[in-house]
Coordinates of C-alpha atoms and ligand atoms in Angstrom, one line a residue:
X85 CA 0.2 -33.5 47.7
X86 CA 1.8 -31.1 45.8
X87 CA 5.3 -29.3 46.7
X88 CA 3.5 -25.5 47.0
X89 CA 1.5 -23.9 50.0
X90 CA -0.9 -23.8 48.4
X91 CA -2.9 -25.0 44.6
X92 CA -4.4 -21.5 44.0
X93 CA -3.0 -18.1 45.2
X94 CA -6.1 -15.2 44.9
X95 CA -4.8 -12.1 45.0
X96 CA -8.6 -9.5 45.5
X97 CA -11.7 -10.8 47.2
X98 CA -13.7 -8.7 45.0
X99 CA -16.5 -10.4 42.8
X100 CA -14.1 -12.1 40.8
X101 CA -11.7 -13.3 43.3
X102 CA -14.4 -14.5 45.9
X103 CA -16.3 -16.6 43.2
X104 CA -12.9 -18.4 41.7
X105 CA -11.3 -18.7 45.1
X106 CA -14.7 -20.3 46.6
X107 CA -14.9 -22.6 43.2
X108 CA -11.9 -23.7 43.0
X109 CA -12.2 -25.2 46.7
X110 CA -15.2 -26.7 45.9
X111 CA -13.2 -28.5 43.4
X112 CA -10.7 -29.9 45.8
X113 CA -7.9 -27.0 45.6
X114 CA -6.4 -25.8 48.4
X115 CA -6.9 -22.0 48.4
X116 CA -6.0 -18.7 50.0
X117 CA -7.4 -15.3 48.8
X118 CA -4.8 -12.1 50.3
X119 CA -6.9 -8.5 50.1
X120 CA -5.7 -5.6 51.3
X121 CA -9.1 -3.5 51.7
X122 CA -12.2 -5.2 52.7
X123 CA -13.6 -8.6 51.2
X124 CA -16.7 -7.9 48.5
X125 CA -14.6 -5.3 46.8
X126 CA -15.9 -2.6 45.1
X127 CA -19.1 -4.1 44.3
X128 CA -20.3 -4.6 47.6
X129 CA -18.2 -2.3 49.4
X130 CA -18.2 0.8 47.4
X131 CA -20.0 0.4 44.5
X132 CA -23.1 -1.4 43.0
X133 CA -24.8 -2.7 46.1
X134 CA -24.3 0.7 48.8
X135 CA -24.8 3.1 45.1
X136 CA -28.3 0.9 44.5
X137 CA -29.2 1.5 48.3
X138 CA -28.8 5.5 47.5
X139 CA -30.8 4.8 44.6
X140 CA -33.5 3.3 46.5
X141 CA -33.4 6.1 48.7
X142 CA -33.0 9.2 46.2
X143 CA -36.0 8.0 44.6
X144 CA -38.6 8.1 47.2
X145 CA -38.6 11.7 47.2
X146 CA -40.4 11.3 43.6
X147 CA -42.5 8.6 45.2
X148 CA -43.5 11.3 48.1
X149 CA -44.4 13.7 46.1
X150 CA -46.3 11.8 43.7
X151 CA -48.0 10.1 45.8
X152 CA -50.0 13.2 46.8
X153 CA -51.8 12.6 43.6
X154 CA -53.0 9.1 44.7
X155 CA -54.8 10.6 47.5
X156 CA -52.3 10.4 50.5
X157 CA -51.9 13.3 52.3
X158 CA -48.1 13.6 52.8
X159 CA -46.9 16.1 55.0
X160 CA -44.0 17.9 54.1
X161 CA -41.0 15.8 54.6
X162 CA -37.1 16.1 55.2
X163 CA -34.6 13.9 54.0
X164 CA -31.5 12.8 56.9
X165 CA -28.3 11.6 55.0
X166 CA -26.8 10.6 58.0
X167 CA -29.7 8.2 58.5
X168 CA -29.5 6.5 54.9
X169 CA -25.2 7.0 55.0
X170 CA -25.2 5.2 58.1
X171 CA -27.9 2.4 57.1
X172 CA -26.3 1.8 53.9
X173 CA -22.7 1.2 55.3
X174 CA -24.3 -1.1 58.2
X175 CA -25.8 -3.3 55.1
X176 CA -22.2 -3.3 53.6
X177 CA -20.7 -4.4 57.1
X178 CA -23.4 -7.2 57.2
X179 CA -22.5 -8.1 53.5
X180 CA -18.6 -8.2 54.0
X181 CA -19.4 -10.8 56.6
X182 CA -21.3 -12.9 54.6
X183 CA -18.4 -13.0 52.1
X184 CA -16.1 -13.7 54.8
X185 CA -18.5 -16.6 55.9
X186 CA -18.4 -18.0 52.1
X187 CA -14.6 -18.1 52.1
X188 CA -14.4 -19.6 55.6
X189 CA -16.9 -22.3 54.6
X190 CA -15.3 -23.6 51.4
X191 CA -12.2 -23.5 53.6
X192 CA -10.3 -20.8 51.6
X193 CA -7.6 -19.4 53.7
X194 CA -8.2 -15.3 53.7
X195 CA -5.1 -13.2 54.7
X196 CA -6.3 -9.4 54.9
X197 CA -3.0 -8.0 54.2
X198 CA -1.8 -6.4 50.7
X199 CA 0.2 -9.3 49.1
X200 CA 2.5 -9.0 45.7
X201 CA 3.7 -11.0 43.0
X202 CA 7.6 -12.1 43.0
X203 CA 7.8 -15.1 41.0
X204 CA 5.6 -17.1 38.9
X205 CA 5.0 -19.5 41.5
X206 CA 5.2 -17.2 44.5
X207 CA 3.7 -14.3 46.5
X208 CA 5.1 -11.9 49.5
X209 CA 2.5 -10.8 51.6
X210 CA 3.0 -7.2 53.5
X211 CA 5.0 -8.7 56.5
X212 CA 7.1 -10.4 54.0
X213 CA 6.1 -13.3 54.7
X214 CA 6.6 -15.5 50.7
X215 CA 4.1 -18.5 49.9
X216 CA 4.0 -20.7 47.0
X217 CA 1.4 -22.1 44.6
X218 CA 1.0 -23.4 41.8
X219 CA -1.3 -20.9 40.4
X220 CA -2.0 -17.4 40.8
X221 CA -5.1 -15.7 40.3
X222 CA -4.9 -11.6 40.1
X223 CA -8.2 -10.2 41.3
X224 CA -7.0 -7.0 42.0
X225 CA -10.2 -5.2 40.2
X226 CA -9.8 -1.0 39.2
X227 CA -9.6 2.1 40.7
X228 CA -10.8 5.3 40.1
X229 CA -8.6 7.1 37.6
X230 CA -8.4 11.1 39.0
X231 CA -6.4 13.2 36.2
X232 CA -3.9 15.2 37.2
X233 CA -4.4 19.3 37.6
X234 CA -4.5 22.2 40.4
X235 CA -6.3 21.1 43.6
X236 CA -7.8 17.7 42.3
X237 CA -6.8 16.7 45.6
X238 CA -9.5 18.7 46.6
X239 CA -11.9 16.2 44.7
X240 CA -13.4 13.0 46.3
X241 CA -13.6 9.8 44.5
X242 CA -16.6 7.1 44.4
X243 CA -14.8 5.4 46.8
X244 CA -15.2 8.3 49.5
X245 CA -18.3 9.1 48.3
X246 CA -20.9 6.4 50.8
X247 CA -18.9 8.5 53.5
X248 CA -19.8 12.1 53.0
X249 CA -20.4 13.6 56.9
X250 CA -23.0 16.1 55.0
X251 CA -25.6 16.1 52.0
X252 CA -23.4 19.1 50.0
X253 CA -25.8 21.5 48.9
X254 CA -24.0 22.0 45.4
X255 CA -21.8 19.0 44.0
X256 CA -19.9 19.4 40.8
X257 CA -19.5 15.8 38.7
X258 CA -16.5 15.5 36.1
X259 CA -17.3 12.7 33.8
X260 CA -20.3 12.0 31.8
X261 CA -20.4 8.1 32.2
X262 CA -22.2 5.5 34.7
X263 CA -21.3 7.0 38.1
X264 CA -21.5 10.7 37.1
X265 CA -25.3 9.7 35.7
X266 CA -26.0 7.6 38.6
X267 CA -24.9 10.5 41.1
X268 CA -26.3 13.0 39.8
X269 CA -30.0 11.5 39.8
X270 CA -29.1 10.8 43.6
X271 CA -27.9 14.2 45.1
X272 CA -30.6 16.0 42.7
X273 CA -33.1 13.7 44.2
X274 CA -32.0 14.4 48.1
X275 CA -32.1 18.3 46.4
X276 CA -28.4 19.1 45.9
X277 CA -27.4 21.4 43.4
X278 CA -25.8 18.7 41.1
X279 CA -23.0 20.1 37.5
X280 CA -22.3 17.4 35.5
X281 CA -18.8 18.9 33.7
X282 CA -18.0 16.5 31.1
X283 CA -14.7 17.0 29.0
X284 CA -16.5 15.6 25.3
X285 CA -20.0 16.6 24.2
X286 CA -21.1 13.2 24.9
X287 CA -22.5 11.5 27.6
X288 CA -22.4 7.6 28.3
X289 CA -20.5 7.2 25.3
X290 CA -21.5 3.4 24.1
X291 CA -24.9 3.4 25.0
X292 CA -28.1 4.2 21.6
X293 CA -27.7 7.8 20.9
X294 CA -32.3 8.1 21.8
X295 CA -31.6 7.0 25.1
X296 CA -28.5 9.1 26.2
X297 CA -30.5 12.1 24.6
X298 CA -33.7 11.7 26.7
X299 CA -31.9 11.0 29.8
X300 CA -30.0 14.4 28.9
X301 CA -33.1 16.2 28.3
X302 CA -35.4 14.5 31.4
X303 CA -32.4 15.2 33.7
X304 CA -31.6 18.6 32.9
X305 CA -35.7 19.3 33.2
X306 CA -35.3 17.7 36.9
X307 CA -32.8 20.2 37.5
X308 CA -29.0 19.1 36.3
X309 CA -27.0 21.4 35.2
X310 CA -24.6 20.1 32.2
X311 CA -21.0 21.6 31.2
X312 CA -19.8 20.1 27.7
X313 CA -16.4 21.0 26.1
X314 CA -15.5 22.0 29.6
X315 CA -12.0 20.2 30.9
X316 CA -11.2 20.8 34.9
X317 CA -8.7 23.4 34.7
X318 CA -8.3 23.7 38.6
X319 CA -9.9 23.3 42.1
X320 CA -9.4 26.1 44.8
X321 CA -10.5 26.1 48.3
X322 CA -11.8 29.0 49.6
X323 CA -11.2 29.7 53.4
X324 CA -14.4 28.7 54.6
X325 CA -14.0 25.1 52.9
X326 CA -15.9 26.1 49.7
X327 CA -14.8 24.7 46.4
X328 CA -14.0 26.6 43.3
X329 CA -14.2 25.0 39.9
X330 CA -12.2 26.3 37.1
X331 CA -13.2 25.3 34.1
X332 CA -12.1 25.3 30.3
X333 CA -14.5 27.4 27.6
X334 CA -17.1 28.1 31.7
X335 CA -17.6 30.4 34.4
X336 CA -15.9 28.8 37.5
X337 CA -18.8 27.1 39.9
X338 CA -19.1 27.0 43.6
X339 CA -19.8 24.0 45.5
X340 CA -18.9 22.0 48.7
X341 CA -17.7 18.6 46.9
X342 CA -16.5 17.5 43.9
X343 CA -16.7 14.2 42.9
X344 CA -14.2 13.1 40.0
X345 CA -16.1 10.0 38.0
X346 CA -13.3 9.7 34.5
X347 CA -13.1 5.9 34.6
X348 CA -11.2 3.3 36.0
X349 CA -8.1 2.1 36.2
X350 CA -7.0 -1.5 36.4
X351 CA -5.3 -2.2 39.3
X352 CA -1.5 -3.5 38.7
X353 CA 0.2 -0.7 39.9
X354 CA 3.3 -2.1 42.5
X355 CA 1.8 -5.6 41.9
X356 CA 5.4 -7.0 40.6
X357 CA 3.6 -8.3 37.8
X358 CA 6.0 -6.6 34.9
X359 CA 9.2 -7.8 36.9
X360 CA 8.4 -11.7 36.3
X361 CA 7.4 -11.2 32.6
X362 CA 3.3 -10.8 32.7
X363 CA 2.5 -8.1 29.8
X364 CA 0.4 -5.5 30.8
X365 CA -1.7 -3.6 28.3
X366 CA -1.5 0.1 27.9
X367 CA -3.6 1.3 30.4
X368 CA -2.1 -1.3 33.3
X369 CA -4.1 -4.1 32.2
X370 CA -3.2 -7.7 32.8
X371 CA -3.4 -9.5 28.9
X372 CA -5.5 -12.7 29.2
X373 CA -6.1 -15.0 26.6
X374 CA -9.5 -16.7 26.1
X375 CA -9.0 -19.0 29.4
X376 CA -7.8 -15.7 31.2
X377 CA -4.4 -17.1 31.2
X378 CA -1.5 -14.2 30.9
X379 CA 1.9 -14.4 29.3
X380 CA 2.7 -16.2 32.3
X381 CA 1.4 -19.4 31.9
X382 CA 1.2 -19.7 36.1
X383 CA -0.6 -16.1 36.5
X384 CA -4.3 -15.8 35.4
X385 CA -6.3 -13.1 35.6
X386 CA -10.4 -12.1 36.5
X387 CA -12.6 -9.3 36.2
X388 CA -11.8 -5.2 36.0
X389 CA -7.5 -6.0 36.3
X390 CA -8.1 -7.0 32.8
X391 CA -10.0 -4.0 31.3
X392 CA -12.7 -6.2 29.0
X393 CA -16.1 -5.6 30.4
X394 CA -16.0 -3.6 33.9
X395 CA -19.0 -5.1 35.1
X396 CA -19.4 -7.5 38.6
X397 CA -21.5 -10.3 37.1
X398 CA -19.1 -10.6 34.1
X399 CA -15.8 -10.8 36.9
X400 CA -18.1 -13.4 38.2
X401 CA -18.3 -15.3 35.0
X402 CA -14.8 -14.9 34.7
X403 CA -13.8 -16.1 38.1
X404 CA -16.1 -19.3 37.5
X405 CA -15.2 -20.2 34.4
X406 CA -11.6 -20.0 35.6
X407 CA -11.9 -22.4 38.4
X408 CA -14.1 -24.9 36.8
X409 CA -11.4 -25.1 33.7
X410 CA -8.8 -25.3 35.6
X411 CA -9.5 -27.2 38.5
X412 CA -13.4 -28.8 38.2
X413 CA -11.9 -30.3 34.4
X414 CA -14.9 -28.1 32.9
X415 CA -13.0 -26.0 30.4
X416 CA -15.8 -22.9 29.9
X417 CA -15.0 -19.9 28.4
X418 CA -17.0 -16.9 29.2
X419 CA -19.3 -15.7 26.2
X420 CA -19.5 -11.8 26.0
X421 CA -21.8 -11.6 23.4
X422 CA -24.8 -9.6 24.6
X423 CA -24.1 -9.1 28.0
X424 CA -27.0 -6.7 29.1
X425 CA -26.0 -3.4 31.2
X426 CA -28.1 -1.0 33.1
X427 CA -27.4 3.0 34.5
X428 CA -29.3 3.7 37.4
X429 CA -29.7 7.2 36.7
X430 CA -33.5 8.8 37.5
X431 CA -34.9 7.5 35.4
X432 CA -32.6 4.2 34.8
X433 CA -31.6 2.9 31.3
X434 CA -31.3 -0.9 30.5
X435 CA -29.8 -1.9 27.2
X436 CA -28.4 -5.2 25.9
X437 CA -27.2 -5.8 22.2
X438 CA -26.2 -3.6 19.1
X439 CA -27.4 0.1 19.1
X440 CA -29.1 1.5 16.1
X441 CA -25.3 2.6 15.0
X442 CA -23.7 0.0 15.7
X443 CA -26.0 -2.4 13.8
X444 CA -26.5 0.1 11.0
X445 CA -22.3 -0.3 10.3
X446 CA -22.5 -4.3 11.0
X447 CA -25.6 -5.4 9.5
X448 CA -26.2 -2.8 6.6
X449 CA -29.8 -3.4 6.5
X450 CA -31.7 -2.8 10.3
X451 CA -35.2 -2.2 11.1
X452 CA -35.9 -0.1 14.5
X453 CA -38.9 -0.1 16.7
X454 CA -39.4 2.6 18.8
X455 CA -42.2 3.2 21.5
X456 CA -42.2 6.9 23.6
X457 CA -44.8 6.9 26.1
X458 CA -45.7 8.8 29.8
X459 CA -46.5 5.4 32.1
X460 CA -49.6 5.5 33.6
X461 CA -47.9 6.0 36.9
X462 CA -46.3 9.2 35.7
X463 CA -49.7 10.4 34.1
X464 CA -51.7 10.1 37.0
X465 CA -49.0 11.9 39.1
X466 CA -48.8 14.6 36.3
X467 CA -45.2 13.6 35.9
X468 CA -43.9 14.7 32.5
X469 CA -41.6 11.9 31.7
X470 CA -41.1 9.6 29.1
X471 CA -40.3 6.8 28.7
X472 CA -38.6 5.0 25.3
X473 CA -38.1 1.4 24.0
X474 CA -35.7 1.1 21.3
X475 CA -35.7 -2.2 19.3
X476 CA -32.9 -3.6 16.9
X477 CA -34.0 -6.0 14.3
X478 CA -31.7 -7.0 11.1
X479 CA -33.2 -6.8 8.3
X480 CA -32.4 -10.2 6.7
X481 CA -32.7 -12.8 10.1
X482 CA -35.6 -10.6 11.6
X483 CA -33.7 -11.1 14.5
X484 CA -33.8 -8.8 17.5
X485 CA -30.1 -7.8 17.8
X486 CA -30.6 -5.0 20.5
X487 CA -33.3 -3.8 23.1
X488 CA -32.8 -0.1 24.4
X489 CA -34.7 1.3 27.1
X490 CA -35.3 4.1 29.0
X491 CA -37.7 4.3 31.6
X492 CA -38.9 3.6 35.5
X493 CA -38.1 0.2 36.0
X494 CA -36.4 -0.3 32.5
X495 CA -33.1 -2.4 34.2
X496 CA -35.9 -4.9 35.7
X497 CA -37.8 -5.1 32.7
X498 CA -34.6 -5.6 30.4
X499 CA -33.1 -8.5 32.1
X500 CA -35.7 -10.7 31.2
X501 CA -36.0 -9.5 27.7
X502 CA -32.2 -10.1 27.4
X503 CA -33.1 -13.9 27.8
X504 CA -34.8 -13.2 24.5
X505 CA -32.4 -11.3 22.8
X506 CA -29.4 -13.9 23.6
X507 CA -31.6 -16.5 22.3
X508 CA -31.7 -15.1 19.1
X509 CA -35.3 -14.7 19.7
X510 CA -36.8 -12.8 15.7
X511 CA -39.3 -10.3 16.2
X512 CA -42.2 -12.3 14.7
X513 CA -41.3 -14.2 18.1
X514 CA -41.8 -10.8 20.6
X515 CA -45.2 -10.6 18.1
X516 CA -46.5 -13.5 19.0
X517 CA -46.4 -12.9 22.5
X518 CA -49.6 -11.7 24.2
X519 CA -49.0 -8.7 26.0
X520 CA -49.1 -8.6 29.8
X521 CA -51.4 -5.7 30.5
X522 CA -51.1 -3.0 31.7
X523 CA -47.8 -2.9 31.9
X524 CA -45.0 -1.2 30.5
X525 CA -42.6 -4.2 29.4
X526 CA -46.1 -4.9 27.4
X527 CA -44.3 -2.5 24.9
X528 CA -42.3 -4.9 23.8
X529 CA -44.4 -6.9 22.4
X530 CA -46.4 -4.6 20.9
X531 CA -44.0 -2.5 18.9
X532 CA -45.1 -1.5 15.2
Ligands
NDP1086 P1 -17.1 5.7 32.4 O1 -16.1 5.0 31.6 O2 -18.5 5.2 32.4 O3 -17.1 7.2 32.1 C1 -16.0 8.0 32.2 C2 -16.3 9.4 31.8 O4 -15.2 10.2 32.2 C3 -16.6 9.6 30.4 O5 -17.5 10.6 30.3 C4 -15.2 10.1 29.9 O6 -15.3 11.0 28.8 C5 -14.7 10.9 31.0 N1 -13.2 10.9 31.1 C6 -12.4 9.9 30.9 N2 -11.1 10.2 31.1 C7 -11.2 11.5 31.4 C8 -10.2 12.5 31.6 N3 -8.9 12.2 31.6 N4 -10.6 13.8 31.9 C9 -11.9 14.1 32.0 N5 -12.9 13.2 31.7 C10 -12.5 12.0 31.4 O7 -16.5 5.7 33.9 P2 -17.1 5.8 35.4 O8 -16.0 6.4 36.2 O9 -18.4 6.5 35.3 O10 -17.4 4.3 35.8 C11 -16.3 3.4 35.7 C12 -16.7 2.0 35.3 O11 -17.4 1.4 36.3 C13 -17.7 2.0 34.1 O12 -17.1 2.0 32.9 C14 -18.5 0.8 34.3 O13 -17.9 -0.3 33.7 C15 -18.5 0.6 35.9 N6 -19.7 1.0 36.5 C16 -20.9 0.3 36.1 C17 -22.1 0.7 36.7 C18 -23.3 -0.1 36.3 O14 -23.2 -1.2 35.7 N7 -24.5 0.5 36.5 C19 -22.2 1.8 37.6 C20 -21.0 2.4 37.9 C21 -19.8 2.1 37.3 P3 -15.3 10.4 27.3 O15 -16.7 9.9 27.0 O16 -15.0 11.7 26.5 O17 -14.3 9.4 27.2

């Protein structure tokens, strides 16, 4: 028995926290997770899971109206965003339980108070109440980064966003990345006036240049309204509870919320993590090395708090990898080599691997495959939408370095052609594969 409370000290039972907390019991440590919000953190509280759910929802008024053109008489219907607001939160309540189940079966003790760091080897929850152990795990994940100008208090958050009391009827979106995209296809869908205002001329910077362009041209012809060049200036609220927008290089727009999407922020802030000597990275990041240890040798850290890939099932990786290196005697480091993503904008993208650019300045020589075609859903419903596979090959291994897709579908279909693409799979091997028809992954393989 060990002279400490406890052997492993999680501080955020988000995605990364749960998984090493409830690992690391399962190894024989004796654990207690400390979160300050609700357990499942922003995944599953207020962000992929309750955003997928809206997804779902926003995109059965496409499936409604096409459906007309498969011979069911649909009456004209009306869409109740108190009804899916109030469904989606109940699933989130049902899924924090489950979490809470997870840690109480592995025996992790869970204290749902805020808790800091002040020593290596020690912790102070919120009642000031100071436990030991021998490790610490910061979980803390991000937080949405609002800059700073005029009235941007006036501006909601993707955190408040599940808990709108009404559908606005004209939304304004600063930011141009995943949850601005994502949004935007949603409130257009449920038939709110929806303004992207993005300070660069880019949107979901990272991602192959095709892609972003067709989801800029199929979501302006669905109705969104884009503002490039165009920095927040200001937000004024009228007297009736109207917002006003001003913009740099724009007419100011009217709307009833704005929601402020700029990125994340790691969450350190008031942790005590500078005071004992753990060195943060610009932006508030905690530095990890390869085994997500920090300067610290005692204080590791998982998932967003260290700003490498701000994606749930790579925390999870993290948060697994820790606990089974450090107490299962598996040392596994996380590889983050084509790790595949996905926007679920309307329609969604998938993507895993080098983009056409990106391969062009690492490889020299590349070969690219594309394939732009309506599917047969769309053509039937008279649904002018495209969709486009994008395929990376290098020249010299024939070896697919990057799959880029557009398309209904496209995050499902992806995922299983990542299996291929992390295989090192050549594209003599996507050849020889017979395609599954009719479908539209059958693309894939039948690229020329
Ligand atoms: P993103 O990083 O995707 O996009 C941020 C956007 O905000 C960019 O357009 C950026 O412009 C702009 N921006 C950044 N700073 C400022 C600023 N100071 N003023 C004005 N605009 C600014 O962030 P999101 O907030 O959309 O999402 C946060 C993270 O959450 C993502 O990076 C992703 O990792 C994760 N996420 C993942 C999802 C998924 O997997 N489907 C869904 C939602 C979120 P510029 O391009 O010029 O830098």
């Amino acid at each position: 028995m060990s002279d400490f409370d406890y052997d492993l000290f999680v501080i955020g039972a988000g995605s990364g926290g749960v998984r090493a907390s409830r690992v690391a019991a399962s190894h024989g440590a004796r654990v207690a997770v400390a979160e300050e919000h609700r357990v499942g953190g922003t995944c599953v509280i207020r962000g992929c899971v309750p955003k997928k759910l809206l997804v779902y929802g926003a995109h059965f008024a496409e499936d409604i109206h096409d459906a007309r053109k498969f011979g069911w008489d649909v009456p004209d219907c009306t869409f109740n965003w108190d009804v899916l607001r109030d469904n989606v939160l109940a699933e989130v309540d049902r899924l924090e339980g489950l979490y809470g189940q997870t840690l109480d079966s592995h025996k992790v003790t869970l204290f749902k108070t805020r808790a800091t760091v002040v020593g290596p080897q020690k912790v102070r929850l919120a009642d000031g109440k100071e436990l030991t152990a021998e490790r610490i795990l910061i979980a803390t994940g991000g937080w949405p980064h609002v800059p700073e100008f005029p009235g941007s208090d006036h501006a909601i958050t993707s955190n408040e966003v599940f808990h709108l009391d009404a559908l606005p009827k004209r939304i304004v979106i600063a930011g141009g990345g995943y949850i601005a995209n994502e949004f935007a296809g949603i409130f257009n869908e449920f038939g709110s006036k929806v303004t992207i205002v993005n300070r660069g001329d880019t949107i979901l910077r990272g991602y192959d240049e095709q892609i972003r362009d067709r989801l800029l041209q199929i979501s302006m012809t669905k109705g969104i309204d884009f503002k490039f060049n165009a920095p927040f200036q200001s937000i004024e609220k009228q007297e009736d509870g109207t917002l006003t927008v001003h913009l740099e290089n724009c007419e100011p727009i009217e709307a009833e919320a704005v929601l402020v999407a700029a990125g994340r922020v790691p969450n350190t802030k008031g942790l005590g993590l500078e005071e004992i000597g753990v060195a943060l990275d610009e932006k508030g990041a905690v530095v990890v090395d390869a085994t997500n240890q920090s300067s610290v040798p005692s204080l590791y850290a998982v998932g967003d708090v260290t700003n490498r890939i701000q994606l749930t099932p790579v925390a999870i990786r993290e948060g697994q990898a820790f606990a089974d290196s450090v107490f299962g005697g598996k040392p596994t480091l996380v590889d983050y080599a084509n790790v595949p993503s996905a926007v679920f904008s309307h329609p969604p993208i998938g993507a895993v691997g080098m983009t056409e650019a990106e391969a062009r300045n690492r490889l020299g020589s590349v070969r690219i495959y594309t394939s732009d075609f309506r599917a047969m859903k769309n053509v039937l419903a008279g649904r002018n939408e495209r969709a486009l596979y994008k395929m990376v090959v290098n020249e010299a291994t024939d070896q697919v370095v990057g799959l880029h897709m557009i398309g209904p579908d496209a995050p499902e279909i992806l995922q299983a052609a990542a299996v291929a693409v992390k295989a090192g799979l050549t594209k003599a091997d996507f050849d020889a594969t017979v395609a599954l028809h009719p479908s539209m992954a059958e693309e894939l393989v039948l690229m020329k």
